[in-house]
Amino acid sequence: MQVLHTYQELQVFRKSLDSVGFVPTMGALHPGHASLITRSKQENPQTIVSIFVNPTQFGPNEDLSRYPRDLEADLKLCQSLGVDGVFVPTVAELYPFEHAITLNPASDLLGHEAEHRPTHFNGVLQVVLKLFNLVCPQKAYFGKKDAQQLLHVQRLVADFFLEIEIVPCEIVRDHDGLALSSRNVYLSASQRQEALKIPQALERMQIAYQQGMRDTASLIRIGLDTLQGLEVHYLSICNHNLEPLAQVKSNQTLILCAVQVGQVRLLDNLWV
Ligand code: PAF
Protein backbone atom coordinates (compact mmCIF):
# COMPACT_ATOMS: atom_id res chain seq x y z
CA MET A 1 0.00 0.00 0.00
CA GLN A 2 1.34 3.40 -1.00
CA VAL A 3 0.88 6.42 1.24
CA LEU A 4 0.84 9.54 -0.90
CA HIS A 5 1.24 13.00 0.55
CA THR A 6 1.56 15.25 -2.46
CA TYR A 7 -0.47 15.78 -5.54
CA GLN A 8 2.55 14.88 -7.70
CA GLU A 9 3.01 11.56 -5.85
CA LEU A 10 -0.66 10.81 -6.37
CA GLN A 11 -0.47 11.65 -10.07
CA VAL A 12 2.49 9.32 -10.67
CA PHE A 13 0.77 6.54 -8.71
CA ARG A 14 -2.54 7.09 -10.51
CA LYS A 15 -0.84 6.74 -13.91
CA SER A 16 0.31 3.24 -12.93
CA LEU A 17 -3.29 2.15 -12.25
CA ASP A 18 -6.18 1.14 -14.42
CA SER A 19 -9.72 1.54 -13.10
CA VAL A 20 -10.03 2.99 -9.60
CA GLY A 21 -12.66 2.95 -6.87
CA PHE A 22 -12.36 5.91 -4.52
CA VAL A 23 -13.39 6.33 -0.89
CA PRO A 24 -13.01 9.93 0.33
CA THR A 25 -12.85 10.22 4.12
CA MET A 26 -11.85 12.58 6.91
CA GLY A 27 -10.11 9.76 8.76
CA ALA A 28 -10.95 8.42 12.24
CA LEU A 29 -12.03 5.39 10.26
CA HIS A 30 -14.66 3.04 11.67
CA PRO A 31 -16.51 -0.01 10.33
CA GLY A 32 -18.77 2.27 8.27
CA HIS A 33 -15.73 3.43 6.31
CA ALA A 34 -14.47 -0.15 6.19
CA SER A 35 -17.72 -1.19 4.50
CA LEU A 36 -17.23 1.47 1.80
CA ILE A 37 -13.64 0.33 1.24
CA THR A 38 -14.67 -3.33 1.12
CA ARG A 39 -17.36 -2.55 -1.45
CA SER A 40 -14.86 -0.61 -3.55
CA LYS A 41 -12.39 -3.51 -3.33
CA GLN A 42 -15.10 -5.89 -4.58
CA GLU A 43 -16.08 -3.68 -7.50
CA ASN A 44 -12.78 -2.22 -8.75
CA PRO A 45 -9.31 -3.51 -9.61
CA GLN A 46 -7.77 -0.78 -7.42
CA THR A 47 -8.95 1.31 -4.50
CA ILE A 48 -7.70 4.69 -3.32
CA VAL A 49 -8.76 6.18 0.02
CA SER A 50 -8.22 9.83 0.92
CA ILE A 51 -7.82 11.00 4.50
CA PHE A 52 -8.22 14.74 4.83
CA VAL A 53 -10.01 16.79 7.47
CA ASN A 54 -11.33 19.45 5.13
CA PRO A 55 -11.35 22.86 6.84
CA THR A 56 -13.69 24.52 4.35
CA GLN A 57 -16.65 22.35 5.34
CA PHE A 58 -16.47 23.35 9.03
CA GLY A 59 -18.21 26.49 10.27
CA PRO A 60 -16.38 28.95 12.56
CA ASN A 61 -17.83 27.46 15.75
CA GLU A 62 -17.55 23.82 14.75
CA ASP A 63 -15.15 21.09 15.84
CA LEU A 64 -12.38 21.39 13.21
CA SER A 65 -9.52 21.63 15.73
CA ARG A 66 -10.77 18.74 17.85
CA TYR A 67 -12.08 16.51 15.06
CA PRO A 68 -10.80 12.99 15.91
CA ARG A 69 -7.57 12.09 14.13
CA ASP A 70 -5.64 8.80 14.28
CA LEU A 71 -3.60 8.41 11.12
CA GLU A 72 -1.63 5.41 12.35
CA ALA A 73 -4.77 3.38 13.08
CA ASP A 74 -6.38 4.55 9.82
CA LEU A 75 -3.40 3.41 7.75
CA LYS A 76 -3.38 0.05 9.54
CA LEU A 77 -7.04 -0.46 8.74
CA CYS A 78 -6.54 0.52 5.09
CA GLN A 79 -3.60 -1.87 4.85
CA SER A 80 -5.61 -4.72 6.37
CA LEU A 81 -8.42 -4.11 3.88
CA GLY A 82 -6.04 -4.26 0.92
CA VAL A 83 -6.26 -0.60 -0.12
CA ASP A 84 -3.80 0.22 -2.91
CA GLY A 85 -3.15 3.87 -2.16
CA VAL A 86 -3.97 6.32 0.62
CA PHE A 87 -3.83 10.01 -0.19
CA VAL A 88 -3.07 12.09 2.91
CA PRO A 89 -2.58 15.67 1.73
CA THR A 90 -1.94 18.75 3.87
CA VAL A 91 -4.28 21.74 3.76
CA ALA A 92 -1.66 23.69 1.77
CA GLU A 93 -1.47 20.87 -0.76
CA LEU A 94 -5.21 20.86 -1.45
CA TYR A 95 -5.73 24.60 -1.12
CA PRO A 96 -2.69 26.13 -2.86
CA PHE A 97 -4.29 29.56 -3.45
CA GLU A 98 -5.12 32.08 -0.79
CA HIS A 99 -8.19 33.02 -2.83
CA ALA A 100 -9.72 29.71 -3.79
CA ILE A 101 -12.50 29.20 -6.31
CA THR A 102 -15.63 28.22 -4.45
CA LEU A 103 -18.75 26.30 -5.42
CA ASN A 104 -22.32 27.10 -4.44
CA PRO A 105 -24.51 24.07 -3.82
CA ALA A 106 -27.71 23.72 -5.83
CA SER A 107 -30.30 25.82 -3.98
CA ASP A 108 -33.04 23.19 -4.33
CA LEU A 109 -30.96 20.79 -2.22
CA LEU A 110 -30.50 23.19 0.71
CA GLY A 111 -32.48 23.35 3.97
CA HIS A 112 -32.00 20.66 6.64
CA GLU A 113 -28.23 20.53 7.27
CA ALA A 114 -27.64 23.76 5.38
CA GLU A 115 -29.91 25.67 7.77
CA HIS A 116 -27.65 24.73 10.65
CA ARG A 117 -24.36 24.65 8.73
CA PRO A 118 -24.80 27.32 6.04
CA THR A 119 -21.39 26.90 4.35
CA HIS A 120 -20.97 23.17 4.91
CA PHE A 121 -21.93 21.90 1.46
CA ASN A 122 -19.90 24.62 -0.27
CA GLY A 123 -16.83 23.15 1.42
CA VAL A 124 -17.84 19.54 0.77
CA LEU A 125 -18.38 20.17 -2.96
CA GLN A 126 -15.14 22.13 -3.23
CA VAL A 127 -13.01 19.38 -1.72
CA VAL A 128 -14.85 16.52 -3.41
CA LEU A 129 -14.35 18.13 -6.83
CA LYS A 130 -10.63 18.62 -6.11
CA LEU A 131 -10.30 15.01 -4.93
CA PHE A 132 -12.22 13.66 -7.94
CA ASN A 133 -9.93 15.62 -10.27
CA LEU A 134 -6.83 14.31 -8.54
CA VAL A 135 -7.86 10.68 -8.10
CA CYS A 136 -9.77 10.33 -11.40
CA PRO A 137 -11.88 7.43 -10.11
CA GLN A 138 -14.37 5.43 -12.14
CA LYS A 139 -16.53 4.90 -9.04
CA ALA A 140 -16.74 6.77 -5.72
CA TYR A 141 -18.32 5.44 -2.54
CA PHE A 142 -20.45 7.55 -0.17
CA GLY A 143 -22.43 6.48 2.90
CA LYS A 144 -26.18 6.99 2.95
CA LYS A 145 -25.89 8.28 6.52
CA ASP A 146 -24.89 11.66 5.13
CA ALA A 147 -27.92 11.58 2.85
CA GLN A 148 -27.91 15.24 1.93
CA GLN A 149 -24.17 15.14 1.17
CA LEU A 150 -24.82 12.18 -1.10
CA LEU A 151 -27.53 14.10 -2.99
CA HIS A 152 -25.21 17.11 -3.41
CA VAL A 153 -22.37 14.93 -4.70
CA GLN A 154 -24.71 13.18 -7.14
CA ARG A 155 -25.82 16.60 -8.38
CA LEU A 156 -22.19 17.76 -8.70
CA VAL A 157 -21.37 14.79 -10.89
CA ALA A 158 -24.46 15.28 -13.07
CA ASP A 159 -24.12 19.07 -13.33
CA PHE A 160 -20.40 19.07 -14.16
CA PHE A 161 -20.60 16.02 -16.45
CA LEU A 162 -18.08 14.06 -14.40
CA GLU A 163 -17.65 10.50 -15.60
CA ILE A 164 -17.81 9.01 -12.13
CA GLU A 165 -20.38 6.59 -10.81
CA ILE A 166 -21.45 7.54 -7.30
CA VAL A 167 -22.19 4.40 -5.30
CA PRO A 168 -24.47 4.98 -2.28
CA CYS A 169 -23.68 2.56 0.55
CA GLU A 170 -25.91 1.39 3.38
CA ILE A 171 -25.69 2.92 6.87
CA VAL A 172 -23.64 0.79 9.28
CA ARG A 173 -24.95 0.68 12.85
CA ASP A 174 -23.34 -0.24 16.14
CA HIS A 175 -24.65 -3.24 18.11
CA ASP A 176 -27.07 -0.89 19.95
CA GLY A 177 -28.46 0.62 16.72
CA LEU A 178 -26.60 3.96 16.75
CA ALA A 179 -25.40 4.87 13.25
CA LEU A 180 -21.60 4.82 13.14
CA SER A 181 -19.94 8.21 12.98
CA SER A 182 -16.44 9.40 13.79
CA ARG A 183 -18.06 11.91 16.16
CA ASN A 184 -19.64 9.16 18.33
CA VAL A 185 -16.39 9.09 20.34
CA TYR A 186 -17.37 12.46 21.85
CA LEU A 187 -20.44 10.92 23.54
CA SER A 188 -20.31 10.09 27.25
CA ALA A 189 -21.97 6.83 28.33
CA SER A 190 -25.13 8.63 29.41
CA GLN A 191 -25.24 10.75 26.25
CA ARG A 192 -24.89 7.61 24.20
CA GLN A 193 -27.92 6.13 25.95
CA GLU A 194 -29.86 9.29 25.11
CA ALA A 195 -28.62 9.15 21.51
CA LEU A 196 -30.18 5.71 21.10
CA LYS A 197 -33.54 7.47 20.94
CA ILE A 198 -32.56 8.45 17.38
CA PRO A 199 -32.53 4.96 15.81
CA GLN A 200 -35.48 4.07 18.05
CA ALA A 201 -37.48 7.00 16.66
CA LEU A 202 -36.69 5.99 13.08
CA GLU A 203 -37.57 2.38 13.81
CA ARG A 204 -40.92 3.31 15.34
CA MET A 205 -41.69 5.49 12.34
CA GLN A 206 -40.77 2.61 10.04
CA ILE A 207 -43.00 0.18 11.94
CA ALA A 208 -45.91 2.63 11.79
CA TYR A 209 -45.28 3.02 8.05
CA GLN A 210 -45.20 -0.77 7.60
CA GLN A 211 -48.49 -0.98 9.48
CA GLY A 212 -50.04 1.34 6.92
CA MET A 213 -49.51 4.87 8.24
CA ARG A 214 -48.73 7.18 5.29
CA ASP A 215 -49.53 10.60 6.69
CA THR A 216 -46.19 12.31 7.35
CA ALA A 217 -47.48 14.60 10.15
CA SER A 218 -48.58 11.53 12.17
CA LEU A 219 -45.29 9.73 11.48
CA ILE A 220 -43.30 12.78 12.57
CA ARG A 221 -45.33 12.97 15.77
CA ILE A 222 -44.31 9.37 16.58
CA GLY A 223 -40.66 10.24 15.93
CA LEU A 224 -40.74 13.43 18.01
CA ASP A 225 -42.43 11.61 20.91
CA THR A 226 -39.54 9.15 20.97
CA LEU A 227 -36.95 11.94 20.74
CA GLN A 228 -38.42 13.81 23.71
CA GLY A 229 -35.72 15.39 25.89
CA LEU A 230 -33.29 15.80 23.00
CA GLU A 231 -32.64 18.96 21.01
CA VAL A 232 -34.03 18.01 17.61
CA HIS A 233 -32.65 20.19 14.81
CA TYR A 234 -34.95 18.62 12.28
CA LEU A 235 -36.97 15.51 11.67
CA SER A 236 -38.49 15.67 8.24
CA ILE A 237 -39.99 13.44 5.62
CA CYS A 238 -39.27 14.38 2.04
CA ASN A 239 -38.68 12.92 -1.38
CA HIS A 240 -35.23 12.25 -2.84
CA ASN A 241 -35.11 15.87 -4.05
CA LEU A 242 -35.63 17.02 -0.46
CA GLU A 243 -39.14 18.32 -1.16
CA PRO A 244 -41.46 17.85 1.84
CA LEU A 245 -44.12 15.18 1.42
CA ALA A 246 -47.62 15.08 2.89
CA GLN A 247 -47.85 11.33 2.27
CA VAL A 248 -45.06 8.76 2.30
CA LYS A 249 -44.46 7.09 -1.05
CA SER A 250 -42.39 3.92 -1.15
CA ASN A 251 -39.05 4.07 -3.02
CA GLN A 252 -39.19 7.85 -3.02
CA THR A 253 -39.08 8.84 0.61
CA LEU A 254 -36.33 9.94 2.90
CA ILE A 255 -36.77 10.49 6.62
CA LEU A 256 -34.01 12.85 7.74
CA CYS A 257 -33.05 13.63 11.26
CA ALA A 258 -30.41 15.71 13.07
CA VAL A 259 -30.21 15.84 16.83
CA GLN A 260 -27.88 17.61 19.22
CA VAL A 261 -26.70 15.41 22.10
CA GLY A 262 -24.40 17.38 24.39
CA GLN A 263 -21.76 18.85 22.09
CA VAL A 264 -22.35 16.30 19.38
CA ARG A 265 -24.64 16.78 16.42
CA LEU A 266 -25.81 13.38 15.20
CA LEU A 267 -27.39 12.61 11.84
CA ASP A 268 -29.43 9.60 10.94
CA ASN A 269 -31.97 8.74 8.30
CA LEU A 270 -34.14 6.13 6.75
CA TRP A 271 -34.66 5.52 3.05
CA VAL A 272 -38.20 4.17 2.73
O1 PAF B 1 -18.18 12.49 4.45
C1 PAF B 1 -17.03 12.90 4.69
O2 PAF B 1 -16.25 12.29 5.40
C2 PAF B 1 -16.60 14.22 4.08
O3 PAF B 1 -17.64 15.13 4.01
C3 PAF B 1 -15.92 14.05 2.71
C4 PAF B 1 -16.87 13.50 1.67
C5 PAF B 1 -14.71 13.14 2.84
C6 PAF B 1 -15.43 15.42 2.20
O4 PAF B 1 -14.52 15.99 3.09
Coordinates of N, CA and C in Angstrom, one line a residue, residues 20-30 32-34 36-37 40 47-54 57 67 78 83 85-87 89 94 124 127-132 135 137 139-143 146 149-150 153 156 164-167 169 182:
V20 N -10.2 2.8 -11.0 CA -10.0 3.0 -9.6 C -11.4 3.2 -8.9
G21 N -11.6 2.6 -7.8 CA -12.7 2.9 -6.9 C -12.1 3.9 -5.8
F22 N -12.9 4.9 -5.4 CA -12.4 5.9 -4.5 C -13.3 6.1 -3.3
V23 N -12.7 6.1 -2.1 CA -13.4 6.3 -0.9 C -12.8 7.6 -0.2
P24 N -13.5 8.7 -0.4 CA -13.0 9.9 0.3 C -13.4 9.9 1.8
T25 N -12.5 10.2 2.7 CA -12.8 10.2 4.1 C -12.1 11.4 4.8
M26 N -12.6 11.6 6.1 CA -11.9 12.6 6.9 C -11.1 11.8 8.0
G27 N -10.9 10.5 7.8 CA -10.1 9.8 8.8 C -10.9 9.4 10.0
A28 N -10.3 9.0 11.1 CA -10.9 8.4 12.2 C -11.8 7.3 11.8
L29 N -11.3 6.4 11.0 CA -12.0 5.4 10.3 C -12.7 4.4 11.2
H30 N -13.9 4.0 10.9 CA -14.7 3.0 11.7 C -15.3 2.0 10.7
G32 N -18.0 1.7 9.4 CA -18.8 2.3 8.3 C -17.9 2.6 7.1
H33 N -16.7 3.2 7.4 CA -15.7 3.4 6.3 C -15.2 2.1 5.7
A34 N -15.0 1.2 6.6 CA -14.5 -0.1 6.2 C -15.4 -0.8 5.2
L36 N -17.4 0.8 3.1 CA -17.2 1.5 1.8 C -16.0 0.9 1.1
I37 N -14.9 0.8 1.8 CA -13.6 0.3 1.2 C -13.8 -1.1 0.7
S40 N -15.7 -1.1 -2.4 CA -14.9 -0.6 -3.5 C -13.9 -1.7 -4.0
T47 N -8.2 0.4 -5.4 CA -8.9 1.3 -4.5 C -8.0 2.3 -3.9
I48 N -8.4 3.6 -4.0 CA -7.7 4.7 -3.3 C -8.6 5.3 -2.3
V49 N -8.0 5.5 -1.1 CA -8.8 6.2 0.0 C -8.1 7.5 0.2
S50 N -8.9 8.6 0.5 CA -8.2 9.8 0.9 C -8.6 10.1 2.4
I51 N -7.6 10.6 3.1 CA -7.8 11.0 4.5 C -7.5 12.5 4.6
F52 N -8.5 13.3 4.8 CA -8.2 14.7 4.8 C -9.4 15.4 5.6
V53 N -9.0 16.0 6.7 CA -10.0 16.8 7.5 C -10.1 18.2 6.8
N54 N -11.2 18.3 6.0 CA -11.3 19.4 5.1 C -11.8 20.7 5.9
Q57 N -15.3 22.8 5.1 CA -16.7 22.3 5.3 C -17.1 22.5 6.8
Y67 N -11.5 17.6 15.8 CA -12.1 16.5 15.1 C -11.2 15.3 15.3
C78 N -6.6 0.5 6.6 CA -6.5 0.5 5.1 C -5.7 -0.6 4.6
V83 N -6.2 -1.8 0.7 CA -6.3 -0.6 -0.1 C -4.9 -0.4 -0.9
G85 N -3.8 2.6 -2.4 CA -3.1 3.9 -2.2 C -4.0 4.7 -1.2
V86 N -3.3 5.4 -0.3 CA -4.0 6.3 0.6 C -3.4 7.7 0.4
F87 N -4.3 8.6 0.1 CA -3.8 10.0 -0.2 C -4.1 10.8 1.1
P89 N -3.2 14.4 2.0 CA -2.6 15.7 1.7 C -2.6 16.6 2.9
L94 N -3.9 20.9 -0.8 CA -5.2 20.9 -1.4 C -5.7 22.3 -1.7
V124 N -17.8 21.0 1.2 CA -17.8 19.5 0.8 C -17.7 19.5 -0.8
V127 N -14.1 20.4 -1.9 CA -13.0 19.4 -1.7 C -13.3 18.1 -2.5
V128 N -14.5 17.7 -2.7 CA -14.9 16.5 -3.4 C -14.5 16.7 -4.9
L129 N -14.7 17.9 -5.4 CA -14.4 18.1 -6.8 C -12.8 18.1 -7.0
K130 N -12.1 18.7 -6.1 CA -10.6 18.6 -6.1 C -10.2 17.2 -6.1
L131 N -10.7 16.4 -5.1 CA -10.3 15.0 -4.9 C -10.6 14.2 -6.2
F132 N -11.8 14.4 -6.7 CA -12.2 13.7 -7.9 C -11.2 14.0 -9.1
V135 N -7.9 12.1 -8.2 CA -7.9 10.7 -8.1 C -8.4 10.1 -9.4
P137 N -11.3 8.8 -10.3 CA -11.9 7.4 -10.1 C -13.0 7.1 -11.1
K139 N -15.4 5.0 -10.0 CA -16.5 4.9 -9.0 C -16.1 5.6 -7.7
A140 N -17.1 6.2 -7.0 CA -16.7 6.8 -5.7 C -17.8 6.4 -4.7
Y141 N -17.4 6.1 -3.5 CA -18.3 5.4 -2.5 C -18.7 6.4 -1.4
F142 N -20.0 6.6 -1.2 CA -20.5 7.5 -0.2 C -21.5 6.8 0.7
G143 N -21.5 7.1 2.0 CA -22.4 6.5 2.9 C -23.8 7.2 2.8
D146 N -24.9 10.2 5.5 CA -24.9 11.7 5.1 C -25.7 11.8 3.9
Q149 N -25.5 15.1 1.8 CA -24.2 15.1 1.2 C -24.2 14.3 -0.1
L150 N -24.7 13.1 0.0 CA -24.8 12.2 -1.1 C -25.6 12.8 -2.3
V153 N -23.5 15.5 -3.9 CA -22.4 14.9 -4.7 C -22.9 14.4 -6.0
L156 N -23.5 17.2 -8.2 CA -22.2 17.8 -8.7 C -21.7 17.0 -9.9
I164 N -18.1 9.8 -13.4 CA -17.8 9.0 -12.1 C -19.2 8.5 -11.7
E165 N -19.1 7.2 -11.4 CA -20.4 6.6 -10.8 C -20.3 6.7 -9.3
I166 N -21.4 7.4 -8.8 CA -21.5 7.5 -7.3 C -22.2 6.3 -6.8
V167 N -21.6 5.6 -5.8 CA -22.2 4.4 -5.3 C -22.7 4.7 -3.9
C169 N -23.9 3.8 -0.3 CA -23.7 2.6 0.6 C -24.5 2.6 1.8
S182 N -17.7 9.1 13.1 CA -16.4 9.4 13.8 C -16.7 10.2 15.0

